[in-house]
Tab-separated table of C-alpha atoms and ligand atoms in Angstrom:
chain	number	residue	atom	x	y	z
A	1	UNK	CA	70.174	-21.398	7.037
A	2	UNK	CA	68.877	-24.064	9.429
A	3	UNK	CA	66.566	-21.889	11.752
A	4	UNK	CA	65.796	-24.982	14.384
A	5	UNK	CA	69.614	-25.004	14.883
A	6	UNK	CA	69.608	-21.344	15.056
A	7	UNK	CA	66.624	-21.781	17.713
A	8	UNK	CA	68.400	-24.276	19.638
A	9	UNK	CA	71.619	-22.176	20.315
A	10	UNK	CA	69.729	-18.894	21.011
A	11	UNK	CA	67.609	-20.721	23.442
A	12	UNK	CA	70.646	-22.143	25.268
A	13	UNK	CA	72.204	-18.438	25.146
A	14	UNK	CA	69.566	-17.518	27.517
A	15	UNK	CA	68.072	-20.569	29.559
A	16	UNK	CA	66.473	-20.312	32.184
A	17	UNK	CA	69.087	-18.852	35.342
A	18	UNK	CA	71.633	-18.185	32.471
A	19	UNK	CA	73.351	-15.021	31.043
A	20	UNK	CA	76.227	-14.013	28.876
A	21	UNK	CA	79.245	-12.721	30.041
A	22	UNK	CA	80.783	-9.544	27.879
A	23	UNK	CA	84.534	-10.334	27.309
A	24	UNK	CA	84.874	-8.368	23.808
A	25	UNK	CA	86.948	-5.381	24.723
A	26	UNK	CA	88.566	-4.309	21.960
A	27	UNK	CA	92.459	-3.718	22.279
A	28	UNK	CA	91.659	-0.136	22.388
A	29	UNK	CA	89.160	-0.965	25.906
A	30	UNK	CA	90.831	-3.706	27.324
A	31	UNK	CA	93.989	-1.289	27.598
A	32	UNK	CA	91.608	1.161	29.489
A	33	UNK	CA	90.084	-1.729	32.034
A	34	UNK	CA	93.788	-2.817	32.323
A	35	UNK	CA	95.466	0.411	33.238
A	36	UNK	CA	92.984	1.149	35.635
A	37	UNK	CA	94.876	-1.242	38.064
A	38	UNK	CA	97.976	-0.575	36.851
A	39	UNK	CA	98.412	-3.565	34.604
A	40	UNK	CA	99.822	-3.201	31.010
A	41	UNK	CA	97.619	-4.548	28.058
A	42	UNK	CA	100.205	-6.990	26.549
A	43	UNK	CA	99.068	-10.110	24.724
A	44	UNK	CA	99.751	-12.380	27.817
A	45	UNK	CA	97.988	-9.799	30.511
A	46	UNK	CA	95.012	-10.057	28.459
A	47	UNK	CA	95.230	-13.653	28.462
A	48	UNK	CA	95.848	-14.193	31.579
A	49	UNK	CA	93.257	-12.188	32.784
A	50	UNK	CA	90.484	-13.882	30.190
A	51	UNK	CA	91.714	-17.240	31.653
A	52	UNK	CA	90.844	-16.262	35.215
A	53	UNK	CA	87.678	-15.468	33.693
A	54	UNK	CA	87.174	-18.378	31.777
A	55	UNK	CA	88.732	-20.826	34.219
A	56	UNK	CA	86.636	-19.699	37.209
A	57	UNK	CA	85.048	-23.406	38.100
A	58	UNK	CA	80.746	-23.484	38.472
A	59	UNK	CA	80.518	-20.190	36.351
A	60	UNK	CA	78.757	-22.731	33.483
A	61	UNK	CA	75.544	-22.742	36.207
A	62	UNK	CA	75.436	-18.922	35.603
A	63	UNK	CA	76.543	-18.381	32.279
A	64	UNK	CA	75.674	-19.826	28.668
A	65	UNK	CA	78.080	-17.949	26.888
A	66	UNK	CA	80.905	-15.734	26.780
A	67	UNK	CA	81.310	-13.038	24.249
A	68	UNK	CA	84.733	-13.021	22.679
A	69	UNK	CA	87.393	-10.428	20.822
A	70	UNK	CA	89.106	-11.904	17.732
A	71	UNK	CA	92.403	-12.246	19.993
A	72	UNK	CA	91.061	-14.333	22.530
A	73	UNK	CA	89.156	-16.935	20.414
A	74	UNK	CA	92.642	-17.587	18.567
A	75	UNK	CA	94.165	-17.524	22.014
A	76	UNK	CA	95.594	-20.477	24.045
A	77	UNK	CA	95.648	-20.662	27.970
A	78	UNK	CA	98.961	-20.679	29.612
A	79	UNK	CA	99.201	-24.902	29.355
A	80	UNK	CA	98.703	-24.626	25.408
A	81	UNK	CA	94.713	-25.355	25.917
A	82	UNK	CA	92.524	-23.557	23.325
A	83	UNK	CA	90.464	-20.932	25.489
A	84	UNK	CA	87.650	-21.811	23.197
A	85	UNK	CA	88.252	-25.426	24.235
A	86	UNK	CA	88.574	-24.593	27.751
A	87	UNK	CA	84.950	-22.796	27.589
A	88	UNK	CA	83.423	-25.900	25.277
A	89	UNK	CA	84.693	-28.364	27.888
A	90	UNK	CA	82.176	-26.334	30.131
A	91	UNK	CA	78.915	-25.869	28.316
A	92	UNK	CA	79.758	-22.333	27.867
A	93	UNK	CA	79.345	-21.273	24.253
A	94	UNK	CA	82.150	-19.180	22.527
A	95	UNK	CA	80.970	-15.975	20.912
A	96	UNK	CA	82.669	-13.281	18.704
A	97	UNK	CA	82.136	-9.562	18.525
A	98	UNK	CA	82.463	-8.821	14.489
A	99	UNK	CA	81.772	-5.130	14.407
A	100	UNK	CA	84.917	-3.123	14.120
A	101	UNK	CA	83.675	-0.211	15.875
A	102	UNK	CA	82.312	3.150	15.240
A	103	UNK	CA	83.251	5.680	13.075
A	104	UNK	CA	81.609	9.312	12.501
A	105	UNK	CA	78.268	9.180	10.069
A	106	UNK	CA	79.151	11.746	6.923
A	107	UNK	CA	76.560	13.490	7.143
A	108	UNK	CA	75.250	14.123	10.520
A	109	UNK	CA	75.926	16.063	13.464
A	110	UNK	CA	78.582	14.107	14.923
A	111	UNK	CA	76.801	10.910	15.165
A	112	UNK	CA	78.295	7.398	15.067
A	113	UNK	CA	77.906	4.291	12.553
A	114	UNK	CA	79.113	1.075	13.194
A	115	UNK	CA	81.687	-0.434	10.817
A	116	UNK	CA	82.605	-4.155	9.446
A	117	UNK	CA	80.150	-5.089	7.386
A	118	UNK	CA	82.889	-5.524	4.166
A	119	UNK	CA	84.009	-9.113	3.775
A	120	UNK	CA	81.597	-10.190	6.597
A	121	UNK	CA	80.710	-13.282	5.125
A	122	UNK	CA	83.766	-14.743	4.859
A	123	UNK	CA	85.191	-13.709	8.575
A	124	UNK	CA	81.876	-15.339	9.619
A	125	UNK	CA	82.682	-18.510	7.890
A	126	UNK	CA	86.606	-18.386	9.899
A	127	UNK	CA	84.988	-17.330	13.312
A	128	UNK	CA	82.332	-20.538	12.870
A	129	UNK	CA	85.407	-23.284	12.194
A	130	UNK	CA	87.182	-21.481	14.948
A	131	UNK	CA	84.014	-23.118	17.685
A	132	UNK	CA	82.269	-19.014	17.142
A	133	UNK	CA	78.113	-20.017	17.510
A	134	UNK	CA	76.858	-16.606	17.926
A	135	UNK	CA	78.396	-13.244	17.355
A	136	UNK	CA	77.967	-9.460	18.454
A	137	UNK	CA	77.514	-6.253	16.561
A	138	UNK	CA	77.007	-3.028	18.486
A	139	UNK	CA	75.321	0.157	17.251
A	140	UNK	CA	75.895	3.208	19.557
A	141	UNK	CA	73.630	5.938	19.535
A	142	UNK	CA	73.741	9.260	22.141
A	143	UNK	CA	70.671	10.981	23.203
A	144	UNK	CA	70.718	14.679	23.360
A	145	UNK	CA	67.449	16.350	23.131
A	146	UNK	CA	68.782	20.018	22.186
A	147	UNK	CA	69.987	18.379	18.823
A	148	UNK	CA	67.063	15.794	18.382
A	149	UNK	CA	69.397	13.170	18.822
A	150	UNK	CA	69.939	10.425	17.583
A	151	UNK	CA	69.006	11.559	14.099
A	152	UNK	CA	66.434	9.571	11.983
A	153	UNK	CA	69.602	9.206	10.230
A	154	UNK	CA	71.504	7.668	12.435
A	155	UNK	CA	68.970	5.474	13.689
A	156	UNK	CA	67.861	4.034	10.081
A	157	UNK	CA	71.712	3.975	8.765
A	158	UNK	CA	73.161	1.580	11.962
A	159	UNK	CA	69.316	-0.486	12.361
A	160	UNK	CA	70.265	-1.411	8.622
A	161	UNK	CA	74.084	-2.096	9.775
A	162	UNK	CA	72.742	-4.200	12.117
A	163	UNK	CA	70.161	-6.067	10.262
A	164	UNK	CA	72.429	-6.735	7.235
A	165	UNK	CA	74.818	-8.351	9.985
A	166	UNK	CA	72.049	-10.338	11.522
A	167	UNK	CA	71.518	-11.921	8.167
A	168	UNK	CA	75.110	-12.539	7.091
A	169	UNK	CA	75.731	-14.277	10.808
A	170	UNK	CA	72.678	-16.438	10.297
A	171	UNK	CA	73.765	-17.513	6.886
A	172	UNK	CA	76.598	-18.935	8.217
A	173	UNK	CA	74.971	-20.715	11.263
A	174	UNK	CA	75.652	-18.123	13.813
A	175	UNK	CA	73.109	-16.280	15.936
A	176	UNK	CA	73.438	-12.525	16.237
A	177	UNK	CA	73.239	-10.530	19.072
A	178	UNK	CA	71.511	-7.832	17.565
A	179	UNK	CA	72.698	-4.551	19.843
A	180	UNK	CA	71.893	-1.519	19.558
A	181	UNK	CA	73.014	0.533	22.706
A	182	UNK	CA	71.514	4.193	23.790
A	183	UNK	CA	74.635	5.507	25.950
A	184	UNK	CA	73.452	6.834	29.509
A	185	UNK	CA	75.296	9.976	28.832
A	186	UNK	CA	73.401	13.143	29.603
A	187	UNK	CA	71.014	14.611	31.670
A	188	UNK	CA	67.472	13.337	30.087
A	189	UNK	CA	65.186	12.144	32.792
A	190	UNK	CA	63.862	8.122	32.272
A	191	UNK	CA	60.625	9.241	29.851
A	192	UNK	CA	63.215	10.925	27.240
A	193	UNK	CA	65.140	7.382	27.181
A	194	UNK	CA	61.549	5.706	27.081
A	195	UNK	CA	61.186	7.357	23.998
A	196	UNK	CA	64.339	6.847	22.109
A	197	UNK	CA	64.496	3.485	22.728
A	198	UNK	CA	61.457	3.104	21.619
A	199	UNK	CA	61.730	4.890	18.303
A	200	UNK	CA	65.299	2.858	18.152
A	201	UNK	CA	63.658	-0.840	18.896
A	202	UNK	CA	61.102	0.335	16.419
A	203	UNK	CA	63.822	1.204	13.544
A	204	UNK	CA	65.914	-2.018	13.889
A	205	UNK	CA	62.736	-4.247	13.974
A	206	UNK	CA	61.614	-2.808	10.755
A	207	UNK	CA	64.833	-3.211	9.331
A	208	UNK	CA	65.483	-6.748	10.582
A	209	UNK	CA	61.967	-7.549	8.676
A	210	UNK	CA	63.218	-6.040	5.412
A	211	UNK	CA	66.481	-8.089	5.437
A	212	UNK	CA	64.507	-11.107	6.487
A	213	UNK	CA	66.466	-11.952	9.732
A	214	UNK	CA	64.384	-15.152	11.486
A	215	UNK	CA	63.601	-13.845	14.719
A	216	UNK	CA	63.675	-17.425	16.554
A	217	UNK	CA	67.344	-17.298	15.871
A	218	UNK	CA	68.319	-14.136	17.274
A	219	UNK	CA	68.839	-12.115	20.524
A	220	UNK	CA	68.625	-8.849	21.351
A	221	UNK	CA	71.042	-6.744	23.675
A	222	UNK	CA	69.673	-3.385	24.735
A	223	UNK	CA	70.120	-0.656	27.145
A	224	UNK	CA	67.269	-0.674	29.786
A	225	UNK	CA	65.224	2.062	30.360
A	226	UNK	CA	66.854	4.614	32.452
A	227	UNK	CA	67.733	7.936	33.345
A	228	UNK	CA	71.021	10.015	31.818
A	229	UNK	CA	73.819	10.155	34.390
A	230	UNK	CA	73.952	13.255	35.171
A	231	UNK	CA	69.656	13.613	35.417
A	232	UNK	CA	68.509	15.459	38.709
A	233	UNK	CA	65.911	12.983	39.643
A	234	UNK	CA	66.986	9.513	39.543
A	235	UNK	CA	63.875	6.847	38.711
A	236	UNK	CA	63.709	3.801	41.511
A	237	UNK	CA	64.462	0.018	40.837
A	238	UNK	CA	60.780	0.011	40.096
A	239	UNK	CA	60.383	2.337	37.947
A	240	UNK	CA	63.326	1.512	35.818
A	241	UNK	CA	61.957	-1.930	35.380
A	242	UNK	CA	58.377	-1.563	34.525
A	243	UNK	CA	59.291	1.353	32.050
A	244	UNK	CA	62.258	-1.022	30.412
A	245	UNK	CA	59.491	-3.817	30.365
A	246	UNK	CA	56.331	-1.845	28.578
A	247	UNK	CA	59.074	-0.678	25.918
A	248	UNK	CA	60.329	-4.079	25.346
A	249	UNK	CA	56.421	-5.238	24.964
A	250	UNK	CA	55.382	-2.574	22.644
A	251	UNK	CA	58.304	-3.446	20.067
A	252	UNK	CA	59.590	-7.060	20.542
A	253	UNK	CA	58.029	-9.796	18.811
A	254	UNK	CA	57.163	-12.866	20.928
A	255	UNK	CA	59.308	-14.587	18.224
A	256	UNK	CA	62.818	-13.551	19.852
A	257	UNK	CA	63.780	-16.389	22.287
A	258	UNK	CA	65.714	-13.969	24.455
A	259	UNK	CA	66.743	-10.180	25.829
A	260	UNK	CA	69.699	-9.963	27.471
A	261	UNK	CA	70.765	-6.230	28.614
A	262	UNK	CA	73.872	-4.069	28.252
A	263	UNK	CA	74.788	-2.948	31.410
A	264	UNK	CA	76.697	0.203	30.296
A	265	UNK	CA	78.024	1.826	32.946
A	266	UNK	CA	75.315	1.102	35.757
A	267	UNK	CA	76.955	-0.045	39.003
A	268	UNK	CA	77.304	-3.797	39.692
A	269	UNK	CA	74.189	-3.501	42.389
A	270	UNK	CA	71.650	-1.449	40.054
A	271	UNK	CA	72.542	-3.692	37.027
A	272	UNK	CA	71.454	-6.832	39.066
A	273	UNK	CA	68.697	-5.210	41.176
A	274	UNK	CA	67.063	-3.544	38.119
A	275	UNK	CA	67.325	-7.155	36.126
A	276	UNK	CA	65.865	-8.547	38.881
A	277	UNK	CA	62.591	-6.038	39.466
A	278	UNK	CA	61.797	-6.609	35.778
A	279	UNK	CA	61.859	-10.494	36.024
A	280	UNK	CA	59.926	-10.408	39.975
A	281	UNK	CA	57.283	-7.924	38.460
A	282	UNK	CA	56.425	-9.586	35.239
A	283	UNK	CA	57.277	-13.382	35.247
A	284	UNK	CA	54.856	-13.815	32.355
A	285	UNK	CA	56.803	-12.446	29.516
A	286	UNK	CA	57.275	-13.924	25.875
A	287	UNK	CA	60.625	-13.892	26.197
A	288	UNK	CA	63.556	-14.873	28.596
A	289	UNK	CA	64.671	-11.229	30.226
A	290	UNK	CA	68.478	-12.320	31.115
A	291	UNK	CA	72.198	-9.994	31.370
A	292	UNK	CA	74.760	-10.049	28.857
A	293	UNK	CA	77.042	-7.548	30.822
A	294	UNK	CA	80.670	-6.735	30.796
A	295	UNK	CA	81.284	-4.129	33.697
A	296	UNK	CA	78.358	-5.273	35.521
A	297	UNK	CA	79.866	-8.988	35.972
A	298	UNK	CA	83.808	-7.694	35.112
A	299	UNK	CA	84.363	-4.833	37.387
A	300	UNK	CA	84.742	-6.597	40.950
A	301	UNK	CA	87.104	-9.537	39.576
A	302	UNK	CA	89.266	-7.035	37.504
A	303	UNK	CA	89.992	-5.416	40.545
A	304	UNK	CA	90.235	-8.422	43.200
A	305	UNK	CA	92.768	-9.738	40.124
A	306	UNK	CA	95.037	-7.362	39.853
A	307	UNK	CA	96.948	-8.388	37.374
A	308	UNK	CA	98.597	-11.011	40.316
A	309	UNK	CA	98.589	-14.962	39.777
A	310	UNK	CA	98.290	-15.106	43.422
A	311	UNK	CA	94.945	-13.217	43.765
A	312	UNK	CA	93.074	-15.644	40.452
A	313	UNK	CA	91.350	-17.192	43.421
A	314	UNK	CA	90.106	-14.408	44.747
A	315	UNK	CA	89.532	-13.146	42.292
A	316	UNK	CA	87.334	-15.708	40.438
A	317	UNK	CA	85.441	-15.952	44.018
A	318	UNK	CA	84.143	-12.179	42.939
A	319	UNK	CA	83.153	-13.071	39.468
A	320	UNK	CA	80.811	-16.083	40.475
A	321	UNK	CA	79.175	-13.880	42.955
A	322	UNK	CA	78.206	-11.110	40.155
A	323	UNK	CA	77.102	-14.089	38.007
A	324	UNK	CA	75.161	-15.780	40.839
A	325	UNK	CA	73.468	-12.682	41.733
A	326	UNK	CA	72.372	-11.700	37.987
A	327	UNK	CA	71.555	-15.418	37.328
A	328	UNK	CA	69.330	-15.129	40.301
A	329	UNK	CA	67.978	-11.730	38.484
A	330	UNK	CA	67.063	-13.819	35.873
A	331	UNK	CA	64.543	-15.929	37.344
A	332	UNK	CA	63.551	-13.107	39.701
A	333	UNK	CA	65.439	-13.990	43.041
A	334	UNK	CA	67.451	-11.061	43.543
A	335	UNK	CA	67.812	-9.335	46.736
A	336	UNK	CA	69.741	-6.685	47.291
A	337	UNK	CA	70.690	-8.537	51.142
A	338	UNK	CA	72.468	-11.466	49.288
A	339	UNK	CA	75.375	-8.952	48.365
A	340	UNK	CA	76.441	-9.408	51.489
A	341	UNK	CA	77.704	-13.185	50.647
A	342	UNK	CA	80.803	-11.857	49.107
A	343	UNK	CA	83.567	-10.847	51.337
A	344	UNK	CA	86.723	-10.004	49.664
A	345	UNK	CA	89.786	-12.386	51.199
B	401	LIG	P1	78.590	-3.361	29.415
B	401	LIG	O1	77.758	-4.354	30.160
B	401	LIG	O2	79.860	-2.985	30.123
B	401	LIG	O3	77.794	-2.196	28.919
B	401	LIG	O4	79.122	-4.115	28.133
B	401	LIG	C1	78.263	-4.905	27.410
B	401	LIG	C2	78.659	-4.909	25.994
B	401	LIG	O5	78.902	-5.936	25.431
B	401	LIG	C3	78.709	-3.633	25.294
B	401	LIG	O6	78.817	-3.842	23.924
């Protein structure tokens, strides 16, 4: 392993102003974000519609990397151009999700593990000749407080999933994006999500340590801090931020170069405005606080797109204003007046 390589790319993942955008739907999810405007997922909708993505010209001030499925970094763009070539031509870095979802945990009370860690080593190895310099693994773990969930089971079996990954990905000269996401579903208020994630952040720290992951060349992707969606009382912008903040102090080293969120359902706005409040309120952190979102940055353009070659302008207009507006998050400049600078042709 070469850690100062390792250092260099996770520091470029989340430079100053920069985030990563989350294009790793599975076939299973891209299907879903496609049929919701009527569009169906064949191979050359789903290329077309990453190639409006990748193609959209200045995103490279915004974002550092984009986060690919196994499809799309074999893919080529409508001319024959590698995507992954179209992205390197740009400064953005090509990344690969390697997990291969989640299955149920024998054992437990319907809980989920993550699978794909069987032949790892050697996809790794493909995905880092095919341009791949950091990958994604996602755990997934649901908070319901009647159950006292997520299990210590759950939590120890996917931290381990996800430091065992970490390790295999940095053997081969790939940074991991170590992710383990609690789902906003439910009706916990923000100190019950305080607490999981802190008992979660806690688990997979302890677990990268045993498996002797370098921290300098990872990042971590939470959830932030925040309220189930159907709570009663909803926290403020505020609130959200300092609580995501004093977890992320108690539990991440000063080691990790970088902590860019999920954004996992929250709408486009309170993604951006709650990035934002964390990086205004504490600018002194030991760590770059940055997005690595797929709705957050995905929904607008998926919908100004259509599924039309005559609305990729448009289209790509509404994706550069999600990723100006969280890059702006990520040095603390976000106001909440400046989404008024996108109007829809
Ligand atoms: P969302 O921002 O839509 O939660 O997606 C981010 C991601 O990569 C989830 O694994």
């Amino acid at each position: 392993m070469n850690l100062t390589e390792l250092n260099t790319i996770a520091k470029a993942m989340v430079a100053p102003g920069k985030g990563i955008l989350a294009a790793d739907e599975s076939t299973s999810t891209i299907e879903k974000r496609l049929s919701s405007i009527n569009v169906p997922s064949t191979e050359e909708n789903r290329r077309d519609y990453r190639e409006m993505l990748f193609t959209a010209a200045g995103a490279e001030q915004y974002v550092s990397g984009v986060i690919l499925y196994d499809e799309t970094l074999r893919q080529k763009a409508k001319d024959g151009t590698p995507l992954v070539e179209i992205l390197n031509k740009r400064g953005i870095i090509p990344g690969i999700k390697v997990d291969k979802g989640v299955q149920a945990l024998p054992g437990s009370d319907g809980e989920k593990i993550t699978e794909g860690l069987d032949g790892l080593p050697k996809r790794m190895a493909e995905y880092h000749q095919l341009g791949a310099r950091f990958a994604k693994w996602r755990a997934v773990l649901s908070i319901d407080a009647a159950t006292g969930k997520p299990s210590r089971q759950c939590l120890v079996a996917n931290a381990e999933a996800l430091a065992r990954y970490a390790g295999i990905c940095q053997a081969a000269g790939i940074v991991p994006i170590v992710e383990p996401e609690i789902l906003m579903d439910g009706a916990h208020g923000i100190e019950t999500s305080f607490k999981v994630t802190e008992r979660t952040l806690h688990t997979v720290f302890e677990q990268l340590a045993l498996h002797n992951v370098a921290l300098e060349g990872m990042i971590l992707k939470p959830n932030m801090v925040i309220q189930g969606e159907q709570a009663k009382t909803q926290a403020s912008v505020d609130e959200v931020a300092d609580a995501t903040v004093k977890v992320l102090l108690r539990c991440v080293p000063g080691a990790v170069p970088g902590i860019a969120f999920l954004s996992g359902g929250q709408s486009d706005e309170l993604a951006s405005a709650h990035l934002g409040a964390m990086n205004a309120r504490h600018p002194n952190l030991p760590w770059a606080l940055t997005f690595s979102y797929g709705r957050a940055l995905q929904a607008l353009p998926l919908k100004l797109w259509g599924g039309k070659a005559a609305n990729v302008a448009n289209a790509q207009k509404g994706y550069l204003h999600r990723a100006r507006l969280n890059s702006l998050a990520a040095q603390g400049k976000y106001d909440a007046k400046l989404e008024q600078d996108f109007k829809a042709a």
